[in-house]
Tab-separated table of C-alpha atoms and ligand atoms in Angstrom:
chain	number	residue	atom	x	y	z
W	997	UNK	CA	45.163	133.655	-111.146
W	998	UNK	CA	45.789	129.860	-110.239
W	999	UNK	CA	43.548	130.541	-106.858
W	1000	UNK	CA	45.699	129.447	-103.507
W	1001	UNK	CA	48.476	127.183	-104.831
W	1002	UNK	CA	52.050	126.683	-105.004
W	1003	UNK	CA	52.239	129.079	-108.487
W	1004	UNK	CA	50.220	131.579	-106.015
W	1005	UNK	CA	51.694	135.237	-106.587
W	1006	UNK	CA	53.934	135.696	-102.962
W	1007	UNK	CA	54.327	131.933	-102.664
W	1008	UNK	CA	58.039	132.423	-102.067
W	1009	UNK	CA	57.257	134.319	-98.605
W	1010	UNK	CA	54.813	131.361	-97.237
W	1011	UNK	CA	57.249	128.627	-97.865
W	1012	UNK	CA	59.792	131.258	-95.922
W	1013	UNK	CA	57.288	131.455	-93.253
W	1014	UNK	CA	56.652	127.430	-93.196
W	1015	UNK	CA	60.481	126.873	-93.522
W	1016	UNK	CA	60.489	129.444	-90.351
W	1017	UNK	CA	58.844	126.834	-87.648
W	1018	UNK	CA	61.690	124.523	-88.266
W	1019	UNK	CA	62.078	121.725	-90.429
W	1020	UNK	CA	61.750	119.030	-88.349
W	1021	UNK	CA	58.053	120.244	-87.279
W	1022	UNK	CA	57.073	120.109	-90.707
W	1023	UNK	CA	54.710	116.884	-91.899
W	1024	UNK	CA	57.303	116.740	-94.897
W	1025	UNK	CA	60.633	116.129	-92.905
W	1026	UNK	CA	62.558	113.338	-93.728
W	1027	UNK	CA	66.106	112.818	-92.267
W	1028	UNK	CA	67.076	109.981	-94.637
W	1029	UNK	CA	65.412	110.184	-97.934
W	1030	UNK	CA	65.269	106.130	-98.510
W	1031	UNK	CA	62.696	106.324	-101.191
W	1032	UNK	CA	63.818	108.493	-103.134
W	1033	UNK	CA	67.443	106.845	-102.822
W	1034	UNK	CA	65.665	103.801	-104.084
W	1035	UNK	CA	64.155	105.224	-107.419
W	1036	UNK	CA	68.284	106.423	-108.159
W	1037	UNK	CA	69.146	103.302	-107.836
W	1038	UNK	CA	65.836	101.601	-109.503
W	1039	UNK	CA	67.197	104.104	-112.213
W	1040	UNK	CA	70.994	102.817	-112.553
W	1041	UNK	CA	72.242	106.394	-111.593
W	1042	UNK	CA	75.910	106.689	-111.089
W	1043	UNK	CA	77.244	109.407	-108.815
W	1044	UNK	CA	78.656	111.503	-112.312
W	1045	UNK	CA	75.011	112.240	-113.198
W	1046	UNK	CA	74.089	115.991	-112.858
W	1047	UNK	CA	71.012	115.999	-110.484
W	1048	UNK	CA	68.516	118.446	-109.350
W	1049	UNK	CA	66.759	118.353	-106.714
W	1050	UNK	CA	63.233	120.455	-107.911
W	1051	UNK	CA	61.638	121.857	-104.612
W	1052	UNK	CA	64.412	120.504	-102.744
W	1053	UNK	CA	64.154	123.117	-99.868
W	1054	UNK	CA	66.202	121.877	-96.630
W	1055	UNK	CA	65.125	118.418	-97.804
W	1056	UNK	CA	67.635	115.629	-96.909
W	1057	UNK	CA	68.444	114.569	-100.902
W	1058	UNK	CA	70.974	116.640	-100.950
W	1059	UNK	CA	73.067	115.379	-98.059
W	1060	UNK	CA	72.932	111.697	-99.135
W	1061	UNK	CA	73.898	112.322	-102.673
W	1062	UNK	CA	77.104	114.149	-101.527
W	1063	UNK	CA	77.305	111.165	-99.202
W	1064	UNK	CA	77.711	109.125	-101.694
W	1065	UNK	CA	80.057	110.934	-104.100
W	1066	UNK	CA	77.820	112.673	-106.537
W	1067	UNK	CA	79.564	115.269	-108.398
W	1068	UNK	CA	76.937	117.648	-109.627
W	1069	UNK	CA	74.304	118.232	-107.691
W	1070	UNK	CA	71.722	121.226	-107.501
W	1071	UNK	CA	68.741	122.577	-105.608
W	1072	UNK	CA	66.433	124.427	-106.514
W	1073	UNK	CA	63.850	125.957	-104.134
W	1074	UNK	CA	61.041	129.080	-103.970
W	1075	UNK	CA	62.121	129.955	-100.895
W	1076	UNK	CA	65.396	131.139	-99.559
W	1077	UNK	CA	64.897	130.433	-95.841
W	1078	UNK	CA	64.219	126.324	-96.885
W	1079	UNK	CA	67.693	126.380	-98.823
W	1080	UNK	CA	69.950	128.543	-96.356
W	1081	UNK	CA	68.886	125.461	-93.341
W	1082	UNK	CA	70.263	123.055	-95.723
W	1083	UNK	CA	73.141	125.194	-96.613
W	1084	UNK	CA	73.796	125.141	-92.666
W	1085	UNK	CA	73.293	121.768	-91.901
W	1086	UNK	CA	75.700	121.162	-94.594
W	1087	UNK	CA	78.312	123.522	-93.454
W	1088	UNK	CA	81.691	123.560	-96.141
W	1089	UNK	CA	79.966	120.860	-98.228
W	1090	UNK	CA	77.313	123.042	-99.202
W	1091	UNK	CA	79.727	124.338	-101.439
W	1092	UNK	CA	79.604	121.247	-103.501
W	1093	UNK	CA	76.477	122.386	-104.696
W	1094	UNK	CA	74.336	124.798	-106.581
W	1095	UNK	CA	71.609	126.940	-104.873
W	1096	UNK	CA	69.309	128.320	-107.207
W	1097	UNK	CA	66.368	130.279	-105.277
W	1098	UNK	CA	64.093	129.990	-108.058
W	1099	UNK	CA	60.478	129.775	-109.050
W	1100	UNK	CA	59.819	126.325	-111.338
W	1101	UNK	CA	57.747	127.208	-112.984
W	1102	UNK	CA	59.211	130.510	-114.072
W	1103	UNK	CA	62.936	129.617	-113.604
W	1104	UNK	CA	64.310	129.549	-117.392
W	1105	UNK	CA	67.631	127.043	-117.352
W	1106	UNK	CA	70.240	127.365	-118.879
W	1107	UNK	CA	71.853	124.317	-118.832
W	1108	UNK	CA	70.337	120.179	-118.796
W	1109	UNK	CA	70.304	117.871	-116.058
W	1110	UNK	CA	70.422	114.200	-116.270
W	1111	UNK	CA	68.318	113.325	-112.958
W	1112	UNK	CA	65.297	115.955	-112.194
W	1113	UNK	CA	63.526	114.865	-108.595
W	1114	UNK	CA	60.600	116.106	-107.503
W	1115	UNK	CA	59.204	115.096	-103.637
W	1116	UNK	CA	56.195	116.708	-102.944
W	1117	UNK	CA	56.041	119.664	-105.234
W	1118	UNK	CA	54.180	118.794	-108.343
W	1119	UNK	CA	51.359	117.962	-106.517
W	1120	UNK	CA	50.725	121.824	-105.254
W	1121	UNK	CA	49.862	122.706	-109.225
W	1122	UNK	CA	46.276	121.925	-109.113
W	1123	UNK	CA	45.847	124.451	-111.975
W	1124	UNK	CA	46.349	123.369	-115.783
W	1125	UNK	CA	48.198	126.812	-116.266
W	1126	UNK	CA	50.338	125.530	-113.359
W	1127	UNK	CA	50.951	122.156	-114.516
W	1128	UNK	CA	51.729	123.440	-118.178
W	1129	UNK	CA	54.390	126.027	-116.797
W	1130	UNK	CA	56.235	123.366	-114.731
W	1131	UNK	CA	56.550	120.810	-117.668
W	1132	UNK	CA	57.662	123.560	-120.139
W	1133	UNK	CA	60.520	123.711	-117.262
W	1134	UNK	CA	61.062	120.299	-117.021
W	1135	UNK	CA	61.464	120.252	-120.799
W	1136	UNK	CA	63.856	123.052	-120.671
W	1137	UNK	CA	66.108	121.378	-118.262
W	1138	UNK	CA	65.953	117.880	-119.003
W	1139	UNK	CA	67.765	115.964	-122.862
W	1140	UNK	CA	66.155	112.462	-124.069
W	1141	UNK	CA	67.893	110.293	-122.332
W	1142	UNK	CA	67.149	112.457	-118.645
W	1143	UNK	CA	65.236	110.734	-115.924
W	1144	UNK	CA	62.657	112.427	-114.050
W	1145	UNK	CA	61.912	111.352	-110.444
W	1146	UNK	CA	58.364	112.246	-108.775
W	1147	UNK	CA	56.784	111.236	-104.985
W	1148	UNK	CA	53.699	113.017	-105.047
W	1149	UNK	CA	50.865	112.439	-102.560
W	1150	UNK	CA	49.097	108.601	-103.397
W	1151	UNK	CA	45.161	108.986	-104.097
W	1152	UNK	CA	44.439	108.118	-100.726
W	1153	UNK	CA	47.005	110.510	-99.757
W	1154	UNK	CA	45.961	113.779	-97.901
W	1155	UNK	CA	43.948	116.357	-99.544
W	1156	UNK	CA	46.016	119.300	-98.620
W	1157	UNK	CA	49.614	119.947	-97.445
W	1158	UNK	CA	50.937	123.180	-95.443
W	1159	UNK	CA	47.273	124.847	-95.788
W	1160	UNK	CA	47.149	124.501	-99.664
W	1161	UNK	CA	44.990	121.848	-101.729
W	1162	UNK	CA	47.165	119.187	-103.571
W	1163	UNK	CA	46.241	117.021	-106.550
W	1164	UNK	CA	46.751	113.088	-105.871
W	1165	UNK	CA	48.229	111.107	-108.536
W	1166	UNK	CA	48.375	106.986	-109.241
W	1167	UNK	CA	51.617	105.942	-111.589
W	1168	UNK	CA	48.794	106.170	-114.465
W	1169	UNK	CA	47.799	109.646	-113.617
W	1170	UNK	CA	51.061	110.775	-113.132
W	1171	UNK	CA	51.984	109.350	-116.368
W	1172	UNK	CA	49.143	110.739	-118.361
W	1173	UNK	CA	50.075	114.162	-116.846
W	1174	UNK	CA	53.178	114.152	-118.118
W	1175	UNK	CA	52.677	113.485	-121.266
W	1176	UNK	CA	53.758	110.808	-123.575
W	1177	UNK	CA	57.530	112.233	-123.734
W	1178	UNK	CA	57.950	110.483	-120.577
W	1179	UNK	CA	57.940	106.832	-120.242
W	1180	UNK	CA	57.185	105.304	-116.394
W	1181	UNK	CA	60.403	102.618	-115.970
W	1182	UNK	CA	59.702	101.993	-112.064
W	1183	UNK	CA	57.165	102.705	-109.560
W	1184	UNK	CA	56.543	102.157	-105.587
W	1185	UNK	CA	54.448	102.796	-102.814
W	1186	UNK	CA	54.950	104.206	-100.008
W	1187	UNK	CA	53.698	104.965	-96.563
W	1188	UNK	CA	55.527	108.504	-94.758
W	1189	UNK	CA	55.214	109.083	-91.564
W	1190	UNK	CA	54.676	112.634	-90.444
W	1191	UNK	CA	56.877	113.829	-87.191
W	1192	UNK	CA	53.337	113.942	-85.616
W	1193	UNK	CA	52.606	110.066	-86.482
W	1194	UNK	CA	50.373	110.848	-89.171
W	1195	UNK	CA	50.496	108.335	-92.319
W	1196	UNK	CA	50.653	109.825	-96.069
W	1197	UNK	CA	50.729	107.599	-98.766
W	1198	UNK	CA	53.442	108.617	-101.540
W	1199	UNK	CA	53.130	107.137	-105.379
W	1200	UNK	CA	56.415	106.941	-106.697
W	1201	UNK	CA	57.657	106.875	-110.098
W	1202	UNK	CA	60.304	106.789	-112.491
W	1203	UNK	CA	60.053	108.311	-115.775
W	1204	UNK	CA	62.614	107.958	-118.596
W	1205	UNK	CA	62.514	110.408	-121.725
W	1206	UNK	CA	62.820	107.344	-123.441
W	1207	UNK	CA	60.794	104.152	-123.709
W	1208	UNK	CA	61.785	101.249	-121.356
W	1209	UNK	CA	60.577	98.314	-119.621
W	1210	UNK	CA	58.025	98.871	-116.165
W	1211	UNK	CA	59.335	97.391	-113.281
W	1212	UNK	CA	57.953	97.243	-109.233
W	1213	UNK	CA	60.520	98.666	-106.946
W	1214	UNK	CA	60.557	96.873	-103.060
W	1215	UNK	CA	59.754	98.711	-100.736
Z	92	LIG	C1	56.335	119.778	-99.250
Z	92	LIG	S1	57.814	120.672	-99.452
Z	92	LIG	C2	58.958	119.393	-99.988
Z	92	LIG	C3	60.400	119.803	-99.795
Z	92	LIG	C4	61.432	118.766	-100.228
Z	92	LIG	N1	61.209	118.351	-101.598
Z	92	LIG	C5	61.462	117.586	-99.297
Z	92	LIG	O1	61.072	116.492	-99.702
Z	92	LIG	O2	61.861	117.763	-98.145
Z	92	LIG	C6	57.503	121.585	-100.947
Z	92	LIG	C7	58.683	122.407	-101.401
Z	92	LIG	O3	58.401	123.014	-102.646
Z	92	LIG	C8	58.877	124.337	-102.630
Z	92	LIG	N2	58.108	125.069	-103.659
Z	92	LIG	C9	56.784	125.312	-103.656
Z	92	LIG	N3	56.430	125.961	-104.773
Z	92	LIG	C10	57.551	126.116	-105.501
Z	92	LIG	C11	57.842	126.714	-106.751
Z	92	LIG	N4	56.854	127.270	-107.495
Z	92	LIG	N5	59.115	126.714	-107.203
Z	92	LIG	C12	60.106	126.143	-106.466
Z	92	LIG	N6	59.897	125.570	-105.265
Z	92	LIG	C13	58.627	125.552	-104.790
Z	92	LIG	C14	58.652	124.794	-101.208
Z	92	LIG	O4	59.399	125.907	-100.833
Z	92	LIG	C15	59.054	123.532	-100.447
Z	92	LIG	O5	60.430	123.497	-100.206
């Protein structure tokens, strides 16, 4: 057992139940998803790049990307409820893209994606087992010249999210977690603001599977 976590046996049916008070009431919700926006472009990513978004839920990603022309976008999400109010708000373009109602970390692909995302889902696996299961996803899903994408709560970010305990990761941390296959090529900061007001500090970064120069994205 990983104790109370995202990799929690019956996570699927909590994230339903959260998904269930509406997603604008949750401390997630973000109608335009302007940092993550930022690290695609920080990462040069043209709108022919196959993208996931990993834990996308009815997260706002998706609607921006087929804003802006992308051709092969997925999401990928635990829990049904979170992906059929995206599929809504998105009415006929949700057929544009591919729902997978999947677990990450026991989802097996079977095909690679160049851009993998990640807001605010790695940082529920506060278990090595956890952690370990994801990356041998992202592995899986991802070719050497992919780009992975992760906003996870900043160390002076909140110590738990939707009732479960979250691990707080630095651009170092977050590096060192992943492992030297992936190389940091940007990083920000930055500051969301909960529908209640509340202020949670987000590290970003950009990894490449292959080496490259750091840069500082604005914010
Ligand atoms: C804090 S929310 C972030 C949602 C979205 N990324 C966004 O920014 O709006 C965490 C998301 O991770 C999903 N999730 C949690 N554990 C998961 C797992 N093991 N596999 C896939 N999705 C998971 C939840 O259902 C939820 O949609």
């Amino acid at each position: 057992m990983h104790g109370e976590t995202a990799d929690s046996a019956g996570a699927g049916s909590r994230w339903d139940d959260t998904y269930g008070r509406g997603e604008a009431n949750l401390s997630w919700y973000q109608p335009y998803p302007a940092p993550s926006l930022r690290m695609i472009a920080a990462a040069a990513i043209d709108s022919t790049g196959a993208v996931i978004d990993v834990g996308g839920g009815a997260g706002h990603l998706v609607d921006a990307l087929l804003d802006r022309d992308f051709e092969d976008v997925t999401v990928l999400d635990i829990s049904a409820v979170g992906i059929e109010q995206a599929r809504q708000r998105l009415g006929a373009r949700a057929a544009r893209v591919q729902w997978l109602v999947q677990d990450v970390l026991a989802w097996r692909p079977t095909r690679r994606y160049d851009v993998w995302h990640d807001r605010a889902v790695f940082h529920f696996l506060t278990s090595p087992a956890g952690r370990a299961a994801y990356l041998t996803t992202l592995e899986q899903a991802t070719h050497p010249r992919s780009i992975a994408i992760f906003g996870t709560f900043a160390p002076e970010g909140p110590t738990r999210c939707s009732g479960l305990p979250v691990a707080r990761y630095g651009p170092d941390r977050l590096a060192a977690t992943l492992g030297s296959r992936w190389h940091p090529i940007a990083s920000a900061a930055e500051r969301h603001t909960t529908p209640g007001g509340a202020i949670q500090p987000f590290t970003w970064v950009v990894f490449s599977r292959t080496a490259g120069d750091v840069s500082s994205v604005p914010p």
